[in-house]
Short mmCIF file of C-alpha atoms in Angstrom, two decimals:
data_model
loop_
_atom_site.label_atom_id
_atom_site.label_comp_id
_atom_site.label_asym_id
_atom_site.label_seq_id
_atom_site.Cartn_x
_atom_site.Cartn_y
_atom_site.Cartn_z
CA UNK A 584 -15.36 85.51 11.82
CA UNK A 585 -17.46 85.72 8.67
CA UNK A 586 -20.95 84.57 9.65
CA UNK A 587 -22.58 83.95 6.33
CA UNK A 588 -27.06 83.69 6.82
CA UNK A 589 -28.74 82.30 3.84
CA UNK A 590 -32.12 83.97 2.23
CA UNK A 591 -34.51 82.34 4.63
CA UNK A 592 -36.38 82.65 8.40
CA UNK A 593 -34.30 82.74 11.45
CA UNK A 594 -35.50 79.61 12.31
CA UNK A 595 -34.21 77.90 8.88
CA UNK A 596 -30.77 79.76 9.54
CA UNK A 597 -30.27 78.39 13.16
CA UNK A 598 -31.70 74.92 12.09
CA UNK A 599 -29.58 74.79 8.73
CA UNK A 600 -31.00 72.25 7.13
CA UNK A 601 -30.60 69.54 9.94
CA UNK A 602 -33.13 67.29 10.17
CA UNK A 603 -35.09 66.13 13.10
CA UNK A 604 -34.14 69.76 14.94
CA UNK A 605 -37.53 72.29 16.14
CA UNK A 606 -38.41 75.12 16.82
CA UNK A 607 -37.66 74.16 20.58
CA UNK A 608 -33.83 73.25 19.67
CA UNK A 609 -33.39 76.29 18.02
CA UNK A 610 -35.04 78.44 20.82
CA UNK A 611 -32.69 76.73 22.93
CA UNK A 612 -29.86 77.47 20.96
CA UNK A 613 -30.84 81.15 20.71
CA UNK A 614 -31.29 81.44 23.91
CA UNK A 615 -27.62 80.37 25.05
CA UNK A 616 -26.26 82.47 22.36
CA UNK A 617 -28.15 85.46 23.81
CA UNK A 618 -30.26 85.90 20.24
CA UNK A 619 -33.42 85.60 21.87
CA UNK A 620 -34.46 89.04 22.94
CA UNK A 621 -33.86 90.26 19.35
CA UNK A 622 -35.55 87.37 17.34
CA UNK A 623 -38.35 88.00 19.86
CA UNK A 624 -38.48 91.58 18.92
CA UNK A 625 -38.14 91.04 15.03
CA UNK A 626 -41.74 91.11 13.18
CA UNK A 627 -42.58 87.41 13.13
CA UNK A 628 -40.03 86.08 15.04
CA UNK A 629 -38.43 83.22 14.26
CA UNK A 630 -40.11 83.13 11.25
CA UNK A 631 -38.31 86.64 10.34
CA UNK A 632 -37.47 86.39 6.30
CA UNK A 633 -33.83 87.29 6.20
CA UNK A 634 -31.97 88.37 2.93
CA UNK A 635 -28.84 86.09 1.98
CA UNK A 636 -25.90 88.40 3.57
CA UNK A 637 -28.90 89.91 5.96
CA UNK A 638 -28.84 93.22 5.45
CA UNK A 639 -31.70 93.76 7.85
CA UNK A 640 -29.64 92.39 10.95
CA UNK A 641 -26.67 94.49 12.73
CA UNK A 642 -23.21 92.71 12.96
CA UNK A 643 -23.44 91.46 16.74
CA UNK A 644 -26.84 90.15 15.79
CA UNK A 645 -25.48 87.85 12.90
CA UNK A 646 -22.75 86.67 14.99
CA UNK A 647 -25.42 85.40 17.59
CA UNK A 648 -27.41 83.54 15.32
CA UNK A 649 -23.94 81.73 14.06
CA UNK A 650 -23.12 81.06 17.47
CA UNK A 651 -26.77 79.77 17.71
CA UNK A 652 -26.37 77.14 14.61
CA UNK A 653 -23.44 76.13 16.15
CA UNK A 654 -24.86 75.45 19.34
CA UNK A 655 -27.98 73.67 18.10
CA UNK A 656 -25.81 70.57 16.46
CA UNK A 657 -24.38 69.80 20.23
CA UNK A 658 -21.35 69.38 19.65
CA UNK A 659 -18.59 67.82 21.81
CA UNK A 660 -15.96 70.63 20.90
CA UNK A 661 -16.31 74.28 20.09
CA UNK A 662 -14.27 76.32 18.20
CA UNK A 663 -15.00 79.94 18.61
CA UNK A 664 -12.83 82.20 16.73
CA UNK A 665 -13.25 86.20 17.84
CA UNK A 666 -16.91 84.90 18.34
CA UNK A 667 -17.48 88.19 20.21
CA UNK A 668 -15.43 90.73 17.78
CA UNK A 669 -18.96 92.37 15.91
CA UNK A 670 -21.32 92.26 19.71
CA UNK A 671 -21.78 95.39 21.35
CA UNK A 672 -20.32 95.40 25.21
CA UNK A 673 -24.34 94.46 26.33
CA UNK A 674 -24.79 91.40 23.57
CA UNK A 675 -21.11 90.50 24.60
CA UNK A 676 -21.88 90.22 28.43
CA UNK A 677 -25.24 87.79 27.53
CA UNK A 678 -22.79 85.77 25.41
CA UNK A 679 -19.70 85.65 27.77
CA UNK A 680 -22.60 85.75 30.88
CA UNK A 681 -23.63 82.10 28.86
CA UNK A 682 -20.70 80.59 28.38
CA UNK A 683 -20.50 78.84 31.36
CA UNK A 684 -23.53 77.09 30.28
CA UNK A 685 -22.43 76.76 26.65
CA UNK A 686 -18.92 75.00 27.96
CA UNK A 687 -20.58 72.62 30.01
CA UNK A 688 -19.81 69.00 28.97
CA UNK A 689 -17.86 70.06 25.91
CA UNK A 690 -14.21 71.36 25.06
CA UNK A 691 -14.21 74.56 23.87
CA UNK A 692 -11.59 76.81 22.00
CA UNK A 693 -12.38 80.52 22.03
CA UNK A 694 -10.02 82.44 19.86
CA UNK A 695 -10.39 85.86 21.00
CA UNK A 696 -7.67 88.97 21.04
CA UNK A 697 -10.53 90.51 23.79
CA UNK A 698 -9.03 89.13 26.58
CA UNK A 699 -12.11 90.07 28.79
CA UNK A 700 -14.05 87.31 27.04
CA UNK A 701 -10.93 84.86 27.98
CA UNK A 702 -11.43 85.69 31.97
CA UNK A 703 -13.64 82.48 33.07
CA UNK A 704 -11.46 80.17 30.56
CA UNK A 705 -9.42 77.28 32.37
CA UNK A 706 -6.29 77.88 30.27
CA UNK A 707 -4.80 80.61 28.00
CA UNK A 708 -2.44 80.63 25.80
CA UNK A 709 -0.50 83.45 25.13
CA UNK A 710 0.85 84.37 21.44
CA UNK A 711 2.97 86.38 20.10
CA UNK A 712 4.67 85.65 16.33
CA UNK A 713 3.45 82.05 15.95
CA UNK A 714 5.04 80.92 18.96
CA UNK A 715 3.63 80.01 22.56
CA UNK A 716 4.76 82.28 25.47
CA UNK A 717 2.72 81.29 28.20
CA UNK A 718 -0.22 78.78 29.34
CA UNK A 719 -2.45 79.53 32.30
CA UNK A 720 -5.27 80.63 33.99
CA UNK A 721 -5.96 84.60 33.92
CA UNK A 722 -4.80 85.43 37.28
CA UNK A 723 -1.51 83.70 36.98
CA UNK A 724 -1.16 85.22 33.56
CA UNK A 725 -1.30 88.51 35.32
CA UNK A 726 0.98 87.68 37.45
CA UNK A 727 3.95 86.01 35.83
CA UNK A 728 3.39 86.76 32.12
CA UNK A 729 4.34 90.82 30.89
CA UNK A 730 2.80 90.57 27.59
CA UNK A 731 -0.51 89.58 28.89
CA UNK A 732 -0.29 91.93 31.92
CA UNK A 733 0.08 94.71 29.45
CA UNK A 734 -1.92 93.68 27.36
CA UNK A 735 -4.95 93.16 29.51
CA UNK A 736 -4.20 96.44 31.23
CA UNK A 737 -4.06 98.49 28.16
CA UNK A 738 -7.74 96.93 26.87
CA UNK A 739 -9.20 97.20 30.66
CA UNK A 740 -7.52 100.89 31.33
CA UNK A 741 -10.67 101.62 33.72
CA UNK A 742 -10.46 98.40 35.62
CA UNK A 743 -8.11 98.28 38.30
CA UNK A 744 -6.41 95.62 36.18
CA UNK A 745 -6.04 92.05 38.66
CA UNK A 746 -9.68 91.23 39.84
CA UNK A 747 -11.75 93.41 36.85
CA UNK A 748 -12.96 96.08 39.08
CA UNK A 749 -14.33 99.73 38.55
CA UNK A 750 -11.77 102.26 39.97
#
């Protein structure tokens, strides 16, 4: 939730310190965490100085580059915890848009309270006080569990609620 940058360029931040890692891998990584377009835009790109805490980058854009570093080690499970909370609805739809791509040949754990970044996810588990109420895909959730159902239709009030449509 707290994505802390160091004083440094983008690259260095994505790369943290791992060695043997380019400018490819973190391009790469950037790419699936939907950071591109902005690191493109910044003044020198990847080699952007950023201020430990970056006070020159917006919220959503410091959450991609921490889903970038966590991307670039490769690793075989991937803990995301309300990795789309700061992203604007555009930033979030590149991210959730990638996570297809991100997921593939790896177990990942997304942590999220949006639920419409929890739609494509094989299994969810439902919460509520510490204790497990339900586990299943998003359609059957709908269907069988209340809490979700309301839950997804208060956050999704202009969707018709089941498939994620306009009304």
């Amino acid at each position: 939730q707290d994505n802390f940058l160091f004083r440094g360029s983008i690259r260095d931040n994505i790369i943290a310190g791992r060695a043997g890692l380019t400018l490819s891998d973190a391009m790469r990584a950037a790419h699936l965490a939907g950071a591109e377009e902005f690191i493109e835009r910044m003044p020198n790109g990847y080699d952007t100085y950023i201020e430990e805490g970056s006070p020159n980058l917006s919220g959503g854009q410091k959450q991609r580059l921490a889903i970038a570093r966590a991307l670039i080690h490769n690793p075989t499970i991937l803990i995301l915890d309300e990795a789309t909370s700061a992203l604007d609805p555009e930033s979030e739809a590149v991210v959730s848009n990638n996570l297809m791509r991100i997921a593939s040949g790896r177990t990942m754990i997304i942590v999220s309270h949006r639920l419409s970044s929890l739609t494509e996810c094989d299994q969810i588990l439902v919460m509520e006080q510490g204790k497990v109420l339900d586990v299943a895909s998003h359609a059957t959730l709908l269907e069988r569990c209340p809490l979700y159902r309301q839950l997804w239709l208060q956050q999704n009030r202009h969707l018709d609620g089941r498939a994620g449509r306009p009304v």
